mmCIF file of C-alpha atoms and ligand atoms in Angstrom:
data_model
loop_
_atom_site.group_PDB
_atom_site.id
_atom_site.type_symbol
_atom_site.label_atom_id
_atom_site.label_comp_id
_atom_site.label_asym_id
_atom_site.label_seq_id
_atom_site.Cartn_x
_atom_site.Cartn_y
_atom_site.Cartn_z
ATOM 1 C CA MET A 1 -5.937 -13.918 -16.030
ATOM 2 C CA ALA A 2 -4.548 -14.068 -13.059
ATOM 3 C CA ALA A 3 -1.309 -16.430 -12.756
ATOM 4 C CA VAL A 4 -0.699 -18.809 -9.899
ATOM 5 C CA LEU A 5 3.409 -17.524 -9.118
ATOM 6 C CA GLU A 6 4.567 -20.386 -7.554
ATOM 7 C CA GLU A 7 4.141 -22.568 -4.691
ATOM 8 C CA ARG A 8 5.201 -21.034 -0.884
ATOM 9 C CA PRO A 9 6.055 -23.241 1.893
ATOM 10 C CA VAL A 10 3.492 -22.888 4.134
ATOM 11 C CA ASP A 11 4.794 -24.582 7.290
ATOM 12 C CA THR A 12 7.899 -26.726 7.958
ATOM 13 C CA THR A 13 5.080 -30.599 7.176
ATOM 14 C CA GLY A 14 5.542 -28.807 3.485
ATOM 15 C CA LYS A 15 2.179 -28.011 3.304
ATOM 16 C CA LYS A 16 2.197 -24.520 0.464
ATOM 17 C CA LEU A 17 -0.244 -21.912 -0.628
ATOM 18 C CA ALA A 18 -0.235 -20.337 -4.267
ATOM 19 C CA VAL A 19 0.010 -16.620 -4.101
ATOM 20 C CA THR A 20 -2.297 -14.903 -6.652
ATOM 21 C CA ALA A 21 -1.425 -12.212 -8.359
ATOM 22 C CA GLY A 22 -4.278 -10.412 -10.391
ATOM 23 C CA GLU A 23 -3.590 -7.061 -12.312
ATOM 24 C CA ILE A 24 -5.802 -3.970 -12.251
ATOM 25 C CA LYS A 25 -6.400 -1.004 -15.100
ATOM 26 C CA LEU A 26 -7.919 2.105 -14.967
ATOM 27 C CA GLU A 27 -8.744 3.143 -18.158
ATOM 28 C CA HIS A 28 -9.683 7.279 -18.190
ATOM 29 C CA VAL A 29 -11.141 7.446 -14.782
ATOM 30 C CA CYS A 30 -13.500 10.019 -13.011
ATOM 31 C CA LYS A 31 -14.452 11.037 -9.775
ATOM 32 C CA THR A 32 -16.744 13.910 -9.210
ATOM 33 C CA TYR A 33 -18.693 14.438 -5.511
ATOM 34 C CA GLY A 34 -21.032 16.673 -5.318
ATOM 35 C CA LYS A 35 -23.665 18.035 -7.817
ATOM 36 C CA GLY A 36 -24.402 21.701 -9.952
ATOM 37 C CA PRO A 37 -22.448 24.968 -8.098
ATOM 38 C CA PHE A 38 -21.570 22.149 -5.385
ATOM 39 C CA ALA A 39 -19.666 19.393 -7.568
ATOM 40 C CA LYS A 40 -15.933 18.816 -7.157
ATOM 41 C CA ASP A 41 -13.910 17.097 -9.474
ATOM 42 C CA VAL A 42 -11.719 14.924 -7.829
ATOM 43 C CA ILE A 43 -10.338 12.574 -10.235
ATOM 44 C CA LYS A 44 -9.714 13.548 -13.574
ATOM 45 C CA ASP A 45 -8.813 11.339 -16.759
ATOM 46 C CA CYS A 46 -6.764 8.676 -14.708
ATOM 47 C CA SER A 47 -5.040 5.841 -16.293
ATOM 48 C CA PHE A 48 -2.245 3.435 -15.187
ATOM 49 C CA LEU A 49 -1.603 -0.119 -14.926
ATOM 50 C CA ILE A 50 -1.048 -1.971 -11.799
ATOM 51 C CA GLU A 51 1.024 -4.497 -13.141
ATOM 52 C CA ARG A 52 1.313 -8.168 -11.767
ATOM 53 C CA SER A 53 3.494 -9.449 -9.516
ATOM 54 C CA LYS A 54 4.718 -5.154 -9.265
ATOM 55 C CA LEU A 55 5.180 -2.963 -6.101
ATOM 56 C CA THR A 56 3.607 -0.116 -7.315
ATOM 57 C CA VAL A 57 4.093 2.987 -5.263
ATOM 58 C CA MET A 58 1.659 6.428 -5.868
ATOM 59 C CA ILE A 59 2.692 9.093 -4.189
ATOM 60 C CA GLY A 60 1.006 12.613 -4.483
ATOM 61 C CA PRO A 61 -0.039 15.825 -2.073
ATOM 62 C CA SER A 62 -1.988 15.137 0.724
ATOM 63 C CA GLY A 63 -5.183 15.855 -0.020
ATOM 64 C CA CYS A 64 -5.051 15.064 -3.984
ATOM 65 C CA GLY A 65 -7.385 12.576 -3.996
ATOM 66 C CA LYS A 66 -5.818 9.088 -3.410
ATOM 67 C CA SER A 67 -8.285 7.754 -0.795
ATOM 68 C CA SER A 68 -10.893 8.924 -3.362
ATOM 69 C CA LEU A 69 -9.440 6.686 -6.030
ATOM 70 C CA ILE A 70 -8.166 3.581 -3.429
ATOM 71 C CA ARG A 71 -12.357 3.452 -2.957
ATOM 72 C CA LEU A 72 -12.624 3.043 -6.394
ATOM 73 C CA ILE A 73 -10.109 0.334 -6.855
ATOM 74 C CA ALA A 74 -11.976 -1.413 -3.580
ATOM 75 C CA GLY A 75 -15.479 -1.063 -5.860
ATOM 76 C CA PHE A 76 -17.162 0.833 -2.241
ATOM 77 C CA GLU A 77 -17.498 3.435 -4.834
ATOM 78 C CA SER A 78 -18.101 4.066 -8.939
ATOM 79 C CA PRO A 79 -16.072 5.975 -10.837
ATOM 80 C CA THR A 80 -18.027 9.015 -12.622
ATOM 81 C CA SER A 81 -16.973 8.128 -15.909
ATOM 82 C CA GLY A 82 -13.866 5.704 -17.102
ATOM 83 C CA LYS A 83 -13.334 2.252 -16.172
ATOM 84 C CA ILE A 84 -11.173 0.124 -13.142
ATOM 85 C CA THR A 85 -10.310 -3.647 -14.637
ATOM 86 C CA LEU A 86 -9.252 -6.797 -12.625
ATOM 87 C CA ASN A 87 -7.880 -8.890 -14.925
ATOM 88 C CA GLY A 88 -10.028 -7.546 -17.166
ATOM 89 C CA LYS A 89 -13.149 -7.422 -15.783
ATOM 90 C CA PRO A 90 -14.654 -4.679 -14.873
ATOM 91 C CA VAL A 91 -14.832 -4.012 -10.755
ATOM 92 C CA THR A 92 -18.348 -2.858 -9.824
ATOM 93 C CA HIS A 93 -17.823 -3.715 -6.450
ATOM 94 C CA PRO A 94 -16.412 -4.473 -3.087
ATOM 95 C CA GLY A 95 -14.539 -8.051 -2.863
ATOM 96 C CA ARG A 96 -11.727 -10.371 -1.610
ATOM 97 C CA ASP A 97 -9.470 -10.791 -4.434
ATOM 98 C CA ARG A 98 -8.686 -6.646 -3.916
ATOM 99 C CA LEU A 99 -8.296 -6.025 -0.088
ATOM 100 C CA VAL A 100 -7.616 -3.198 1.623
ATOM 101 C CA VAL A 101 -5.232 -1.845 4.580
ATOM 102 C CA PHE A 102 -6.204 0.773 5.809
ATOM 103 C CA GLN A 103 -4.156 3.657 7.937
ATOM 104 C CA GLU A 104 -6.585 3.374 10.490
ATOM 105 C CA SER A 105 -5.929 0.329 12.957
ATOM 106 C CA ALA A 106 -9.075 -2.498 11.945
ATOM 107 C CA LEU A 107 -7.738 -5.138 13.786
ATOM 108 C CA PHE A 108 -10.928 -5.772 16.191
ATOM 109 C CA PRO A 109 -9.552 -5.289 20.175
ATOM 110 C CA TRP A 110 -11.768 -7.897 21.413
ATOM 111 C CA MET A 111 -9.704 -10.940 19.810
ATOM 112 C CA THR A 112 -5.635 -11.908 19.934
ATOM 113 C CA THR A 113 -3.800 -11.012 17.493
ATOM 114 C CA TYR A 114 -4.233 -15.126 16.496
ATOM 115 C CA ASP A 115 -7.868 -14.764 16.601
ATOM 116 C CA ASN A 116 -7.578 -11.436 14.216
ATOM 117 C CA ILE A 117 -5.489 -13.699 11.498
ATOM 118 C CA MET A 118 -8.314 -16.274 11.598
ATOM 119 C CA TYR A 119 -10.983 -13.470 11.366
ATOM 120 C CA GLY A 120 -11.337 -14.149 7.569
ATOM 121 C CA PRO A 121 -11.225 -17.756 6.946
ATOM 122 C CA ARG A 122 -13.171 -18.654 10.390
ATOM 123 C CA ALA A 123 -15.702 -15.933 8.665
ATOM 124 C CA ARG A 124 -16.323 -17.928 5.968
ATOM 125 C CA GLY A 125 -16.009 -20.953 7.644
ATOM 126 C CA GLU A 126 -12.433 -22.256 6.872
ATOM 127 C CA ASP A 127 -10.809 -22.877 10.154
ATOM 128 C CA ASN A 128 -9.055 -25.877 9.557
ATOM 129 C CA GLN A 129 -5.638 -27.039 9.493
ATOM 130 C CA LYS A 130 -4.211 -25.429 6.336
ATOM 131 C CA THR A 131 -5.621 -21.625 7.605
ATOM 132 C CA ARG A 132 -4.104 -22.578 11.059
ATOM 133 C CA ASP A 133 -0.388 -23.709 10.033
ATOM 134 C CA LEU A 134 -1.270 -20.811 7.811
ATOM 135 C CA ALA A 135 -1.954 -18.435 10.292
ATOM 136 C CA ASN A 136 0.857 -19.771 12.804
ATOM 137 C CA PHE A 137 3.373 -19.165 9.159
ATOM 138 C CA LEU A 138 1.892 -15.162 8.732
ATOM 139 C CA LEU A 139 2.042 -14.933 12.982
ATOM 140 C CA ASP A 140 6.239 -16.363 12.179
ATOM 141 C CA LYS A 141 6.419 -14.128 9.049
ATOM 142 C CA VAL A 142 5.360 -10.843 10.775
ATOM 143 C CA GLY A 143 7.639 -11.375 13.809
ATOM 144 C CA LEU A 144 4.403 -11.910 15.843
ATOM 145 C CA THR A 145 4.965 -15.563 17.120
ATOM 146 C CA ALA A 146 4.881 -14.585 20.901
ATOM 147 C CA PHE A 147 2.304 -11.791 20.173
ATOM 148 C CA ARG A 148 -0.040 -14.925 19.594
ATOM 149 C CA ASP A 149 -2.544 -14.175 21.947
ATOM 150 C CA LYS A 150 -2.153 -10.639 22.856
ATOM 151 C CA TYR A 151 -5.110 -8.136 22.478
ATOM 152 C CA PRO A 152 -4.199 -5.396 20.537
ATOM 153 C CA THR A 153 -3.711 -2.423 22.900
ATOM 154 C CA GLN A 154 -1.340 -5.130 24.500
ATOM 155 C CA LEU A 155 0.668 -4.512 20.763
ATOM 156 C CA SER A 156 2.477 -1.570 19.614
ATOM 157 C CA GLY A 157 1.482 0.628 17.265
ATOM 158 C CA GLY A 158 4.039 -1.606 14.975
ATOM 159 C CA MET A 159 2.591 -4.730 15.826
ATOM 160 C CA GLN A 160 -0.197 -3.784 15.000
ATOM 161 C CA ARG A 161 -0.163 -3.006 11.581
ATOM 162 C CA ARG A 162 2.348 -6.000 11.156
ATOM 163 C CA ALA A 163 -0.884 -8.215 13.001
ATOM 164 C CA GLU A 164 -3.061 -6.336 10.181
ATOM 165 C CA LEU A 165 -0.800 -7.314 6.922
ATOM 166 C CA ALA A 166 -1.481 -11.130 7.878
ATOM 167 C CA ARG A 167 -4.805 -10.651 9.137
ATOM 168 C CA ALA A 168 -4.795 -9.322 4.849
ATOM 169 C CA MET A 169 -2.633 -12.029 3.357
ATOM 170 C CA ILE A 170 -4.432 -15.067 5.478
ATOM 171 C CA ASN A 171 -6.369 -14.282 2.443
ATOM 172 C CA ASN A 172 -4.338 -13.999 -0.504
ATOM 173 C CA PRO A 173 -5.918 -11.546 -2.556
ATOM 174 C CA GLU A 174 -4.815 -11.212 -6.034
ATOM 175 C CA VAL A 175 -3.968 -7.730 -5.661
ATOM 176 C CA MET A 176 -3.484 -6.498 -1.979
ATOM 177 C CA VAL A 177 -3.982 -2.203 -1.583
ATOM 178 C CA LEU A 178 -2.436 -0.246 1.098
ATOM 179 C CA ASP A 179 -3.797 3.314 2.163
ATOM 180 C CA GLU A 180 -0.743 5.287 4.000
ATOM 181 C CA PRO A 181 -0.474 2.032 5.874
ATOM 182 C CA PHE A 182 2.576 3.291 8.362
ATOM 183 C CA ARG A 183 1.836 6.582 9.184
ATOM 184 C CA GLY A 184 1.580 8.290 12.171
ATOM 185 C CA LEU A 185 4.457 5.695 13.507
ATOM 186 C CA ASP A 186 7.664 6.879 15.168
ATOM 187 C CA ALA A 187 10.516 7.038 12.393
ATOM 188 C CA MET A 188 12.048 4.219 13.900
ATOM 189 C CA SER A 189 8.884 1.567 13.729
ATOM 190 C CA LYS A 190 8.326 3.213 10.497
ATOM 191 C CA GLU A 191 11.688 1.852 8.882
ATOM 192 C CA LEU A 192 11.400 -1.820 10.385
ATOM 193 C CA MET A 193 8.187 -1.642 8.793
ATOM 194 C CA TRP A 194 9.756 -1.510 5.197
ATOM 195 C CA GLU A 195 11.771 -3.934 5.940
ATOM 196 C CA TYR A 196 9.020 -6.248 6.649
ATOM 197 C CA TYR A 197 6.776 -5.368 4.002
ATOM 198 C CA ALA A 198 9.722 -4.856 1.597
ATOM 199 C CA LYS A 199 10.590 -8.477 2.292
ATOM 200 C CA LEU A 200 6.953 -10.173 2.972
ATOM 201 C CA PHE A 201 6.446 -9.119 -0.774
ATOM 202 C CA GLU A 202 10.086 -9.688 -2.235
ATOM 203 C CA GLU A 203 8.820 -13.598 -0.569
ATOM 204 C CA SER A 204 5.154 -13.349 -2.230
ATOM 205 C CA HIS A 205 5.540 -11.320 -5.957
ATOM 206 C CA ARG A 206 1.729 -10.423 -4.793
ATOM 207 C CA THR A 207 0.679 -7.121 -6.807
ATOM 208 C CA ASN A 208 0.523 -4.352 -4.381
ATOM 209 C CA PHE A 209 -0.489 -1.067 -4.997
ATOM 210 C CA PHE A 210 1.016 1.466 -1.871
ATOM 211 C CA VAL A 211 -0.091 4.996 -1.467
ATOM 212 C CA THR A 212 2.089 7.044 0.432
ATOM 213 C CA THR A 213 3.196 10.653 1.027
ATOM 214 C CA ASP A 214 6.768 9.879 2.301
ATOM 215 C CA ILE A 215 9.477 9.767 -0.459
ATOM 216 C CA ASP A 216 11.700 7.783 1.370
ATOM 217 C CA GLU A 217 9.131 4.752 1.878
ATOM 218 C CA ALA A 218 7.971 5.208 -1.937
ATOM 219 C CA VAL A 219 11.398 5.541 -3.257
ATOM 220 C CA TYR A 220 12.720 2.777 -0.821
ATOM 221 C CA LEU A 221 9.815 0.455 -1.879
ATOM 222 C CA ALA A 222 8.524 0.913 -5.316
ATOM 223 C CA ASP A 223 9.470 -1.360 -8.674
ATOM 224 C CA ARG A 224 7.183 1.290 -10.217
ATOM 225 C CA LEU A 225 6.127 5.185 -8.880
ATOM 226 C CA LEU A 226 3.355 6.566 -10.052
ATOM 227 C CA ILE A 227 3.432 10.683 -8.886
ATOM 228 C CA MET A 228 0.596 12.583 -8.978
ATOM 229 C CA THR A 229 -1.073 15.744 -9.935
ATOM 230 C CA ASN A 230 -3.023 17.788 -7.099
ATOM 231 C CA THR A 231 -7.027 17.389 -6.975
ATOM 232 C CA PRO A 232 -8.069 17.143 -9.671
ATOM 233 C CA MET A 233 -5.613 14.064 -9.668
ATOM 234 C CA GLN A 234 -4.232 12.853 -12.461
ATOM 235 C CA VAL A 235 -0.788 10.673 -13.020
ATOM 236 C CA ARG A 236 2.254 13.103 -13.260
ATOM 237 C CA ALA A 237 4.360 10.788 -13.865
ATOM 238 C CA VAL A 238 5.634 6.833 -13.759
ATOM 239 C CA ILE A 239 9.479 6.189 -12.834
ATOM 240 C CA GLU A 240 10.797 2.865 -12.803
ATOM 241 C CA VAL A 241 12.815 2.342 -9.537
ATOM 242 C CA ASP A 242 15.407 -0.554 -11.103
ATOM 243 C CA VAL A 243 16.987 -0.546 -8.285
ATOM 244 C CA PRO A 244 18.009 -4.787 -7.673
ATOM 245 C CA ARG A 245 16.008 -6.533 -4.961
ATOM 246 C CA PRO A 246 16.169 -7.415 -1.694
ATOM 247 C CA ARG A 247 17.006 -3.920 -0.649
ATOM 248 C CA SER A 248 18.829 -3.310 2.525
ATOM 249 C CA LEU A 249 17.605 -0.641 3.777
ATOM 250 C CA SER A 250 21.180 0.165 5.307
ATOM 251 C CA SER A 251 22.544 0.530 1.662
ATOM 252 C CA PHE A 252 19.900 1.763 -0.660
ATOM 253 C CA PHE A 253 19.962 5.204 -0.156
ATOM 254 C CA THR A 254 23.262 5.491 -0.693
ATOM 255 C CA SER A 255 22.849 3.987 -4.163
ATOM 256 C CA ASP A 256 22.324 6.976 -7.373
ATOM 257 C CA ARG A 257 19.696 5.104 -8.946
ATOM 258 C CA ALA A 258 17.532 5.932 -6.025
ATOM 259 C CA ASN A 259 19.102 8.822 -5.203
ATOM 260 C CA ASP A 260 18.396 10.002 -8.679
ATOM 261 C CA VAL A 261 14.928 8.721 -8.500
ATOM 262 C CA LYS A 262 14.520 10.462 -5.141
ATOM 263 C CA MET A 263 15.437 14.401 -6.247
ATOM 264 C CA GLN A 264 13.270 13.812 -9.601
ATOM 265 C CA ALA A 265 9.963 12.705 -7.375
ATOM 266 C CA LEU A 266 10.519 15.728 -4.859
ATOM 267 C CA SER A 267 10.845 17.711 -7.705
ATOM 268 C CA LEU A 268 7.676 17.046 -9.279
ATOM 269 C CA LEU A 269 5.930 17.134 -5.779
ATOM 270 C CA HIS A 270 7.220 20.117 -5.108
ATOM 271 C CA GLU A 271 5.995 21.574 -8.777
ATOM 272 C CA GLU A 272 2.211 20.138 -7.875
ATOM 273 C CA ALA A 273 2.730 21.932 -4.140
ATOM 274 C CA MET A 274 3.821 24.573 -5.617
ATOM 275 C CA LYS A 275 0.791 25.191 -7.880
ATOM 276 C CA SER A 276 -1.887 25.002 -4.728
ATOM 277 C CA PHE A 277 0.659 26.498 -2.422
ATOM 278 C CA SER A 278 -0.177 29.892 -4.691
ATOM 279 C CA GLY A 279 -3.799 28.821 -4.375
ATOM 280 C CA GLY A 280 -3.594 28.737 -0.358
ATOM 281 C CA SER A 281 -3.506 25.505 0.187
ATOM 282 C CA LYS A 282 -1.512 24.716 3.770
ATOM 283 C CA ALA A 283 -1.378 21.281 3.055
ATOM 284 C CA ALA A 284 1.422 22.552 -0.057
ATOM 285 C CA ALA A 285 2.649 25.411 1.820
ATOM 286 C CA ASP A 286 3.776 22.544 4.903
ATOM 287 C CA PHE A 287 5.515 20.494 1.963
ATOM 288 C CA VAL A 288 7.067 23.555 0.345
ATOM 289 C CA GLU A 289 8.516 23.863 3.499
ATOM 290 C CA ALA A 290 10.103 20.842 4.267
ATOM 291 C CA TYR A 291 11.044 20.145 0.984
ATOM 292 C CA ALA A 292 12.971 23.382 1.616
ATOM 293 C CA LYS A 293 14.665 21.955 4.726
ATOM 294 C CA ARG A 294 15.127 18.628 2.952
ATOM 295 C CA LYS A 295 16.937 20.256 0.083
ATOM 296 C CA ASN A 296 19.463 22.127 2.622
ATOM 297 C CA ALA A 297 19.659 19.405 4.011
ATOM 298 C CA THR A 298 20.775 17.007 1.237
ATOM 299 C CA ALA A 299 23.205 20.038 0.019
ATOM 300 C CA ALA A 300 24.880 20.366 3.404
ATOM 301 C CA GLU A 301 26.250 15.822 3.292
HETATM 302 N N1 LIG B 401 -17.189 12.037 -0.197
HETATM 303 C C1 LIG B 401 -16.680 13.168 -0.570
HETATM 304 N N2 LIG B 401 -17.944 13.943 -0.928
HETATM 305 C C2 LIG B 401 -17.342 15.501 -1.575
HETATM 306 N N3 LIG B 401 -15.833 15.617 -1.052
HETATM 307 C C3 LIG B 401 -14.684 14.417 -0.887
HETATM 308 C C4 LIG B 401 -15.555 12.872 -0.766
HETATM 309 N N4 LIG B 401 -14.433 12.385 -0.531
HETATM 310 C C5 LIG B 401 -13.423 13.307 -0.636
HETATM 311 N N5 LIG B 401 -13.658 14.327 -0.947
HETATM 312 C C6 LIG B 401 -12.677 15.449 -1.329
HETATM 313 O O1 LIG B 401 -11.687 15.011 -2.384
HETATM 314 C C7 LIG B 401 -10.609 15.396 -2.340
HETATM 315 C C8 LIG B 401 -9.466 14.882 -2.296
HETATM 316 O O2 LIG B 401 -9.346 14.417 -0.705
HETATM 317 P P1 LIG B 401 -9.260 12.739 -0.491
HETATM 318 O O3 LIG B 401 -9.389 12.128 1.119
HETATM 319 O O4 LIG B 401 -9.626 11.407 -1.752
HETATM 320 O O5 LIG B 401 -7.802 12.730 -0.626
HETATM 321 P P2 LIG B 401 -5.986 12.333 0.010
HETATM 322 O O6 LIG B 401 -5.018 12.426 -0.954
HETATM 323 O O7 LIG B 401 -6.667 10.661 0.085
HETATM 324 O O8 LIG B 401 -5.714 13.164 1.129
HETATM 325 P P3 LIG B 401 -4.767 13.104 2.541
HETATM 326 O O9 LIG B 401 -3.200 12.268 1.949
HETATM 327 O O10 LIG B 401 -4.882 14.080 3.268
HETATM 328 O O11 LIG B 401 -5.331 10.905 3.258
HETATM 329 C C9 LIG B 401 -10.616 16.228 -0.711
HETATM 330 O O12 LIG B 401 -10.226 17.970 -1.232
HETATM 331 C C10 LIG B 401 -12.094 15.689 -0.094
HETATM 332 O O13 LIG B 401 -12.638 17.258 1.008
#
């Protein structure tokens, strides 16, 4: 059963939003695309838990199968074998209980920020005082109250991502799934997004599953870090990021534990990249080069 965690204030008039947190379990999940001589194993015997009320981050080499796994969890595709359950019930199709925020903007360009956020409730015939209060509450939470009536093209990249977070959260999913949502943002906007997003999580403790290729993002955000292998993708290691919350970005990376986790994760990812580097992967070669630069920079500090 999903747990109703806590009543959260929606606005100053005292209305409440119940945050419901679910749990997703993957057991021996495999995914093969194509048939016969064209068959390609992308996910192989993948088992892990997306724990209730925790922020689980999955990091793996580029092209290892992360987006394929998200499509299975979202219910857009089915595993070739193995089982995925939400609160013990098999995932068989897409549902409001598992909303995915993708790396590409999904905002409707002809709608204002407010209308984009209200899209879900309106589609369900729930344009009422409660959802309107909630939309305004979320606008405030993501720092977009002043941009309520602007269209997506009038917002910066970071603002668009924040609007997307609000648009997903208004539907109160039991699990929020995020596929590299901050990819492509410049470094400063990205850090700002991490802080917004971490705060939103810390205030709600909704179950979140966040997928990335960015090591700093992964370590800063995660309660649990899943390090994945190259294709066919499996869980290589699970690291508990036992750094207390709320986390301040300015002090986080000076913490010994955060740096230990980062070095441990980097070294595992480096091993995975080396495997596909020897197999001739361009993405792996880029990672190996970036890793060497980062290691030298850390040594120089
Ligand atoms: N529908 C499909 N049919 C055939 N092959 C596919 C299909 N979807 C994905 N693949 C293959 O599966 C592998 C993993 O792709 P996927 O997009 O899941 O990886 P990823 O880790 O999300 O990549 P990135 O980090 O670049 O976003 C790739 O080799 C891709 O070509």
